[in-house]
PDB file of C-alpha atoms in Angstrom:
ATOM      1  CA  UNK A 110     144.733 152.971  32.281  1.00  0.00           C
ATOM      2  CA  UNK A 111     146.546 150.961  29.694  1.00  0.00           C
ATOM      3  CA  UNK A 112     149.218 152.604  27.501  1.00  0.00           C
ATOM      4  CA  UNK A 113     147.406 152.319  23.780  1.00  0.00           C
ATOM      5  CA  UNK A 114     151.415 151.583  22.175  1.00  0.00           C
ATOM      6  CA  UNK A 115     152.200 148.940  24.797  1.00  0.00           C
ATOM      7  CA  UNK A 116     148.491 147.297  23.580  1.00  0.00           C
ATOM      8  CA  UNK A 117     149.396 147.300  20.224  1.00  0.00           C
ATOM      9  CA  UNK A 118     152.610 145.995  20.685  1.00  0.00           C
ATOM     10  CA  UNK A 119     150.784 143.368  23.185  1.00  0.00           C
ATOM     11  CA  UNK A 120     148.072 142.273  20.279  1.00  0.00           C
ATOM     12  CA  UNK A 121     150.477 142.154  17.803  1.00  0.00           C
ATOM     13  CA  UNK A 122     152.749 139.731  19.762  1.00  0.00           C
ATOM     14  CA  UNK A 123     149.799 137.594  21.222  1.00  0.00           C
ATOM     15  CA  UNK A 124     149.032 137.014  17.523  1.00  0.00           C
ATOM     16  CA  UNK A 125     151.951 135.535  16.254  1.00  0.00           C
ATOM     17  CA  UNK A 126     152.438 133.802  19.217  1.00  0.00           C
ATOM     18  CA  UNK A 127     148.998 132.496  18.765  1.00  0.00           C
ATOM     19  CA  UNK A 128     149.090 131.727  14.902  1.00  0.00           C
ATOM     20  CA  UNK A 129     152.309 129.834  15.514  1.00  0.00           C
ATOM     21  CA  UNK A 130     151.583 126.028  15.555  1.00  0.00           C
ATOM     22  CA  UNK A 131     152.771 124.819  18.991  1.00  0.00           C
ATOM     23  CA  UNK A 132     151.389 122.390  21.669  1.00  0.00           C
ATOM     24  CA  UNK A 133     148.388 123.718  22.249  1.00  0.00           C
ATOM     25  CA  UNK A 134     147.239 123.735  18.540  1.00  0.00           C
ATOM     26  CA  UNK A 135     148.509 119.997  18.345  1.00  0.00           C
ATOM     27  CA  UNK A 136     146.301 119.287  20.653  1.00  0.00           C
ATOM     28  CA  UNK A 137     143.481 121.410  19.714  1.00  0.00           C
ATOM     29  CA  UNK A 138     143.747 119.784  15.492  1.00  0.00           C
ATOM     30  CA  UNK A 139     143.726 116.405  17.630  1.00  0.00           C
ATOM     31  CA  UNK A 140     140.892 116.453  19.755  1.00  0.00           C
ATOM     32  CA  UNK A 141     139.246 118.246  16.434  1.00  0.00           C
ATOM     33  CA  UNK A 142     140.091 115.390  13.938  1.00  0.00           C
ATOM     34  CA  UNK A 143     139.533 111.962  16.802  1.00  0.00           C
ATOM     35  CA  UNK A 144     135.946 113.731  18.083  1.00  0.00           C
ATOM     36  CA  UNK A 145     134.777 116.624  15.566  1.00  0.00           C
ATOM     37  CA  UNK A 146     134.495 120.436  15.816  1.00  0.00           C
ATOM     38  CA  UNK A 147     132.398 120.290  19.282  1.00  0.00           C
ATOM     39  CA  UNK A 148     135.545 118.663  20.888  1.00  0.00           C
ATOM     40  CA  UNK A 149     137.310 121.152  19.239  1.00  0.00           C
ATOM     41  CA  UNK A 150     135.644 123.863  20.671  1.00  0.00           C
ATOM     42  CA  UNK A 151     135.439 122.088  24.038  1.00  0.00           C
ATOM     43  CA  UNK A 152     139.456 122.556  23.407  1.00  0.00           C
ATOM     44  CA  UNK A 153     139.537 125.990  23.147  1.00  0.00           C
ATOM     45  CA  UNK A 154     137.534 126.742  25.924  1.00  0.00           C
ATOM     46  CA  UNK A 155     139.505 124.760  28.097  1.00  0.00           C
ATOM     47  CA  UNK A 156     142.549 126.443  26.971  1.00  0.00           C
ATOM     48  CA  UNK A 157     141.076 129.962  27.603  1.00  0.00           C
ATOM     49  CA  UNK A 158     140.087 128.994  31.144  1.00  0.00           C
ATOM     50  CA  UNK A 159     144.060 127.502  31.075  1.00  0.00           C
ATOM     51  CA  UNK A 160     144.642 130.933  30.125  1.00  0.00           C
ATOM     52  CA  UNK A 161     143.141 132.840  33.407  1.00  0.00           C
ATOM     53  CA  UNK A 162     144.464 130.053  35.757  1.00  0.00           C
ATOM     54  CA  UNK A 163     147.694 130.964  34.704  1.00  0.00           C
ATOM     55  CA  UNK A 164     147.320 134.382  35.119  1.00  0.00           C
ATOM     56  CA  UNK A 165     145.559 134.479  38.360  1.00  0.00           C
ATOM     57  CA  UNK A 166     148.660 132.264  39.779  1.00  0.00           C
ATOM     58  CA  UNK A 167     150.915 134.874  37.784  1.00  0.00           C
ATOM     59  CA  UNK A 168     149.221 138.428  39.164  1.00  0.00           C
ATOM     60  CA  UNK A 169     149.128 136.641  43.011  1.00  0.00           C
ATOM     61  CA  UNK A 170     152.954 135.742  42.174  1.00  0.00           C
ATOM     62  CA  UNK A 171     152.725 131.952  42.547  1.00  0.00           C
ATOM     63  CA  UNK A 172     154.395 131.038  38.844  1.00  0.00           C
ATOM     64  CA  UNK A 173     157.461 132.892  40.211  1.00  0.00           C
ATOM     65  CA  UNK A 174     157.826 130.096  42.788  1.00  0.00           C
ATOM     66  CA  UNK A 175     158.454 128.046  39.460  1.00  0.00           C
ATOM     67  CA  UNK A 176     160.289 130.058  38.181  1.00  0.00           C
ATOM     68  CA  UNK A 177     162.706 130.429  40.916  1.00  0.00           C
ATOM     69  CA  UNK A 178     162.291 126.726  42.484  1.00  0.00           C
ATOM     70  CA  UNK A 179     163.653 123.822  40.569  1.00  0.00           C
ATOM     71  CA  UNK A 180     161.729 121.315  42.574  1.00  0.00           C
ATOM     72  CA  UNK A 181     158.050 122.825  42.012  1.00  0.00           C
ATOM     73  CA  UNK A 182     159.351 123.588  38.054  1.00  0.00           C
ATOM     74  CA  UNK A 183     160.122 120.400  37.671  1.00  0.00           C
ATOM     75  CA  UNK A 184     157.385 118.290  39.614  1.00  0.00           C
ATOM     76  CA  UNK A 185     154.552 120.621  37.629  1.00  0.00           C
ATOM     77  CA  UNK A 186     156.577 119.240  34.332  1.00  0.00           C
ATOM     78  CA  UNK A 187     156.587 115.762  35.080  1.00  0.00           C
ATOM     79  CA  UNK A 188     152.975 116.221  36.433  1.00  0.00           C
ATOM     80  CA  UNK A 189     151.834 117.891  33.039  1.00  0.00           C
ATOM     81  CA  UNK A 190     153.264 115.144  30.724  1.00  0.00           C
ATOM     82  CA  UNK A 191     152.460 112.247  32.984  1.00  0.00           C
ATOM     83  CA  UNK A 192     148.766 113.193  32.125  1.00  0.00           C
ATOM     84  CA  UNK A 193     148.976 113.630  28.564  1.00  0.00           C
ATOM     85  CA  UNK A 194     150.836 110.345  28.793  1.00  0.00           C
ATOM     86  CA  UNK A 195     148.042 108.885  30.366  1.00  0.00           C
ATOM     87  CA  UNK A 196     145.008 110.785  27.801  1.00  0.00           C
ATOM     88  CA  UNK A 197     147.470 109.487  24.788  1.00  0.00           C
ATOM     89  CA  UNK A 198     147.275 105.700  26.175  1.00  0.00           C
ATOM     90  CA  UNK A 199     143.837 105.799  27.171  1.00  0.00           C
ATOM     91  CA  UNK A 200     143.007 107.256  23.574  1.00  0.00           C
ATOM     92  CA  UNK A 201     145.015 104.251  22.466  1.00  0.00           C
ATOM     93  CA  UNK A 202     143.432 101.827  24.050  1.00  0.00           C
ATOM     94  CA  UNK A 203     139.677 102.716  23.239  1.00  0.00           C
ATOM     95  CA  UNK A 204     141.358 102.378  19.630  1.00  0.00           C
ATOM     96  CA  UNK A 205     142.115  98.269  20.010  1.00  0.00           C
ATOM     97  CA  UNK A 206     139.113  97.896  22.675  1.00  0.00           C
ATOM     98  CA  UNK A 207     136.297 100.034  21.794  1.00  0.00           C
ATOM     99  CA  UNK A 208     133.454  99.287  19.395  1.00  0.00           C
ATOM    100  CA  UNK A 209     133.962  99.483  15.629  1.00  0.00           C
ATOM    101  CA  UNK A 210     132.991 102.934  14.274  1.00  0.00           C
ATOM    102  CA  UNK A 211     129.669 102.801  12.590  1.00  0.00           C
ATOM    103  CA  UNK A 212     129.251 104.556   8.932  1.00  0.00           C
ATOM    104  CA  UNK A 213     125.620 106.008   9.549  1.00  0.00           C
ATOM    105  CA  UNK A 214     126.979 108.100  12.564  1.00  0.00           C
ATOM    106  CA  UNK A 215     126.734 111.777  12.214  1.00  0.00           C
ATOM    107  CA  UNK A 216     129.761 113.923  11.487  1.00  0.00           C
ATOM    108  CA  UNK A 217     131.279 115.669  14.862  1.00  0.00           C
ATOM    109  CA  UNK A 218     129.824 112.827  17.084  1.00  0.00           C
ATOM    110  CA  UNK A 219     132.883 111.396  18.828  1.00  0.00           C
ATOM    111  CA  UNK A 220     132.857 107.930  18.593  1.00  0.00           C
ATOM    112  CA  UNK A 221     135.042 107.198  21.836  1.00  0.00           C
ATOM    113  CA  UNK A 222     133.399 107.469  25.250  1.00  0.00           C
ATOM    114  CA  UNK A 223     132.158 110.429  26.941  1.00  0.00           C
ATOM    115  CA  UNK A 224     135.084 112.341  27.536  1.00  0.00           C
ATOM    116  CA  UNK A 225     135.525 116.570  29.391  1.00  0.00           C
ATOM    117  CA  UNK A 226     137.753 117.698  26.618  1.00  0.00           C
ATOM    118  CA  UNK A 227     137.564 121.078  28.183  1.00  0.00           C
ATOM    119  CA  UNK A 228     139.017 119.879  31.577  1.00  0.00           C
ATOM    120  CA  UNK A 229     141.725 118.191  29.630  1.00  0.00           C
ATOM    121  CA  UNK A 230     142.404 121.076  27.946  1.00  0.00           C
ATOM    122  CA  UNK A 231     142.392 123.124  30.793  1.00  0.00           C
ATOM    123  CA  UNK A 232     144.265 120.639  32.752  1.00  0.00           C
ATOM    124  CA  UNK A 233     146.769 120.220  29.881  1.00  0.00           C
ATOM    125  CA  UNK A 234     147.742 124.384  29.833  1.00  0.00           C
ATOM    126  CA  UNK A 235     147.712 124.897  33.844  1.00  0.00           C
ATOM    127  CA  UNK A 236     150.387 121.826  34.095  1.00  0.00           C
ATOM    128  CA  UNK A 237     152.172 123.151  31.775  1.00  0.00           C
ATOM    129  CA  UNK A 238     155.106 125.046  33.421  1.00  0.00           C
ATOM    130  CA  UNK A 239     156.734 126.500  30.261  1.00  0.00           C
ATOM    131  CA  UNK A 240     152.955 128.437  29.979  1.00  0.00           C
ATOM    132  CA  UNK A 241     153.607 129.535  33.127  1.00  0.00           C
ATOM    133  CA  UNK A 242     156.824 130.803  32.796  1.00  0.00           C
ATOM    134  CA  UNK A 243     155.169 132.579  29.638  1.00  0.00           C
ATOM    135  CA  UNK A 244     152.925 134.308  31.101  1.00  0.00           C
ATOM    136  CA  UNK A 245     155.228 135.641  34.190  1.00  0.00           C
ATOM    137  CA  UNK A 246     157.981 136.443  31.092  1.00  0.00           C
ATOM    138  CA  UNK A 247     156.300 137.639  28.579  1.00  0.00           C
ATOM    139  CA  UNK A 248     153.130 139.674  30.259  1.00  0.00           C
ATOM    140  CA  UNK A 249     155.031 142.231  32.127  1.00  0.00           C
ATOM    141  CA  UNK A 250     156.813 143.354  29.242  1.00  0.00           C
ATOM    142  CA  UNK A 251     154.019 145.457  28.659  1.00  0.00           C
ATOM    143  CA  UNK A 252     153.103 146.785  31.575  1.00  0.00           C
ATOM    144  CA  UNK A 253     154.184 150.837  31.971  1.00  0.00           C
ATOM    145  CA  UNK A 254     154.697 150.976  36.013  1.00  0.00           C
ATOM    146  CA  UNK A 255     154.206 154.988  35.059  1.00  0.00           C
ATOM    147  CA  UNK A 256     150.504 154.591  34.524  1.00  0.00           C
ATOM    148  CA  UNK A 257     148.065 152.726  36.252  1.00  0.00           C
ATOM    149  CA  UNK A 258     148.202 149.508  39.186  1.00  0.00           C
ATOM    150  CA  UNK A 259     150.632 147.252  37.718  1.00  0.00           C
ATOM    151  CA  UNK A 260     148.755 144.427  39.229  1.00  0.00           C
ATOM    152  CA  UNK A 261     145.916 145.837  37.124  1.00  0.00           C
ATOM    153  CA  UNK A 262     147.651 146.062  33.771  1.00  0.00           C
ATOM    154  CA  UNK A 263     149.201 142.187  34.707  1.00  0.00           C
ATOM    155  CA  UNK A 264     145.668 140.892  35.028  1.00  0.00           C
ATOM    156  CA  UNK A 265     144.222 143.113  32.388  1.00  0.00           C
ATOM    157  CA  UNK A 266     147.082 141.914  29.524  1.00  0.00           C
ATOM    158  CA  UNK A 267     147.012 138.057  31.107  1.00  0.00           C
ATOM    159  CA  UNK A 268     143.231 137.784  30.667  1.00  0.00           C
ATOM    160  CA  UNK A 269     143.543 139.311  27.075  1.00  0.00           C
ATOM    161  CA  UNK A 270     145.876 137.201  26.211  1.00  0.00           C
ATOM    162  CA  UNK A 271     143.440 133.751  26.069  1.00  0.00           C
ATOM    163  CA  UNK A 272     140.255 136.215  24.602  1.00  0.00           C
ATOM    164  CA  UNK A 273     142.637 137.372  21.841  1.00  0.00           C
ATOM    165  CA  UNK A 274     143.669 133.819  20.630  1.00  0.00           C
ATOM    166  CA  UNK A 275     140.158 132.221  21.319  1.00  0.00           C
ATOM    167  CA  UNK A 276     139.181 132.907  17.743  1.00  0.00           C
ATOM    168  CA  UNK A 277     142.489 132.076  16.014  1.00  0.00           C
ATOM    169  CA  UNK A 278     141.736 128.730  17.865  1.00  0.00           C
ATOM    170  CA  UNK A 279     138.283 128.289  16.067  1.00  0.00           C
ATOM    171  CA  UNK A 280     139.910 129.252  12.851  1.00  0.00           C
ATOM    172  CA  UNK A 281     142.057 126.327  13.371  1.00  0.00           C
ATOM    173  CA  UNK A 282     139.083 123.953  14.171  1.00  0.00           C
ATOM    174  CA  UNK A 283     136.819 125.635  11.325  1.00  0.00           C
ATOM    175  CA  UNK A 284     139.678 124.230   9.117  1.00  0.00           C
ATOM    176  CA  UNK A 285     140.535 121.073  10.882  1.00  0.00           C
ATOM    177  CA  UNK A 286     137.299 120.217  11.027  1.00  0.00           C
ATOM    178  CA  UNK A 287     136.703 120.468   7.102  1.00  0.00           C
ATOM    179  CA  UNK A 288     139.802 118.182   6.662  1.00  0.00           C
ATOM    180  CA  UNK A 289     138.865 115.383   8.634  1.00  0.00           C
ATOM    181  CA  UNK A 290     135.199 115.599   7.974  1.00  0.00           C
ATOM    182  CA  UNK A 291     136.390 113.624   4.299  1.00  0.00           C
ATOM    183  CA  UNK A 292     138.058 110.905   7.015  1.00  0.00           C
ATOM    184  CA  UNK A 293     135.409 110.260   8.478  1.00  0.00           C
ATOM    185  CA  UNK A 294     133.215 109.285   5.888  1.00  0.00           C
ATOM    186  CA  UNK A 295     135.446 106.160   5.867  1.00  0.00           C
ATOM    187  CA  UNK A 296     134.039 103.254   8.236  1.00  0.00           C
ATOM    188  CA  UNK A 297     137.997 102.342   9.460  1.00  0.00           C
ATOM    189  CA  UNK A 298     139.185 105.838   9.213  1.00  0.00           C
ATOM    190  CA  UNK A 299     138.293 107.004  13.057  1.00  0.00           C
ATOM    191  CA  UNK A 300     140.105 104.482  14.704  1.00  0.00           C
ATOM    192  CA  UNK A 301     143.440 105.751  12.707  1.00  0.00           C
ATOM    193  CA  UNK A 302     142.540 109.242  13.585  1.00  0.00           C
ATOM    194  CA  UNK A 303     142.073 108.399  17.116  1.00  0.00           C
ATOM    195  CA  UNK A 304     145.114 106.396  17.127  1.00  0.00           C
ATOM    196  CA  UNK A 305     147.236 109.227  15.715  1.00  0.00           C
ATOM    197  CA  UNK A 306     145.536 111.282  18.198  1.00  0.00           C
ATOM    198  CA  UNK A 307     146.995 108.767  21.310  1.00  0.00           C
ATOM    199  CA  UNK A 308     150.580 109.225  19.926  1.00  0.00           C
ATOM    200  CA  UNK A 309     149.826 113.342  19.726  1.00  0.00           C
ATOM    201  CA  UNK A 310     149.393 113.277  23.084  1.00  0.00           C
ATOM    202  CA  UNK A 311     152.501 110.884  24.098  1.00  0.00           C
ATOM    203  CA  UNK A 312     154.851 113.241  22.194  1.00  0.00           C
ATOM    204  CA  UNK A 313     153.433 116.362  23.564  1.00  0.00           C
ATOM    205  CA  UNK A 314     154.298 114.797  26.902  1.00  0.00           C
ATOM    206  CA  UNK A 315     157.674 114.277  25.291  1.00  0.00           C
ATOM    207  CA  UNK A 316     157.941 117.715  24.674  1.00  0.00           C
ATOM    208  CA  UNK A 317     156.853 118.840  27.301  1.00  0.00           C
ATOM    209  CA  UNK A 318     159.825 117.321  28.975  1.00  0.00           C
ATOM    210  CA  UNK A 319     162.318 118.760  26.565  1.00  0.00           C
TER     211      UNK A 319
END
């Protein structure tokens, strides 16, 4: 059972938090402007699935290992923004190597090579340690040890969490999508969009190490 006030208090929380621009919505307007509202989407999938990682590792107690170990906090961090290091310099590159985008494509066809945006995504939340620190922090605020399993409310609240701001994400692609769909009907304009897109991803790896 699930206290209804501590739900409330939970939903309205998770939206704000959720509305908020942060990393993840960098990342989700990027991959949305570069490859069109399919990558998008792709995005926000992969950050849902980030989502329930997290709080698997967080209701079997693993994210308090990174919480209380400096080592594993800090190898997951350097592990997280060496790989959106490495997705912002590959994105780069296809920029200065790839073909030239062609005018008659259609509109949310990426023009870079085949690409899992949703593993990225995915891979992008669970090596992020600051999400998991989130989700051990701010998740059992909630819980009411009075009522039922607090393992149960844990997993119930963590898996809410990522359903709940699934469709704030596609708001955010719905609109990001309508901006850059006037980019792309410029022949040069993807390659600057995908470019911007490479350095989105360096300085979230940046951050990430802030």
């Amino acid at each position: 059972m699930i206290n209804p006030e501590s739900l409330l208090s939970f939903l309205g929380a998770s939206f704000l938090i959720a509305v908020a621009p942060g990393p993840s919505n960098a990342f989700l307007m990027a991959q949305t402007f570069a490859n069109g509202r399919k990558a998008g989407m792709q995005s926000a999938f992969g950050f849902a699935l980030g989502g329930v990682v997290h709080t698997i590792l967080a209701v079997v107690g693993l994210t308090a290992i990174l919480k209380a170990s400096t080592v594993a906090y800090t190898t997951v961090q350097y592990l997280g923004a060496a790989y959106l290091c490495y997705l912002g310099i590959m994105t780069l590159k296809d920029t200065f190597t790839g073909p030239e985008p062609d005018c008659n494509e259609k509109p949310h066809v990426s023009t870079s090579k085949k690409q899992n945006v949703m593993f990225q995504a995915m891979m992008t939340e669970v090596l992020n340690p600051k999400v998991a620190l989130f989700f051990i922090a701010f998740i059992p605020q909630f819980v009411d040890p009075s009522l039922s399993s607090t393992t149960f409310q844990l997993a119930f609240f963590g898996l809410l969490y990522p359903l709940f701001a699934f469709p704030i994400d596609c708001t955010y692609i719905y609109f990001g999508d309508k901006i850059a769909s006037y980019f792309r009907e410029h022949p040069q304009a993807q390659i600057w969009i995908d470019r911007i897109t490479g350095l989105v991803f360096i300085a979230l790896a940046i951050n990430l190490l802030i």
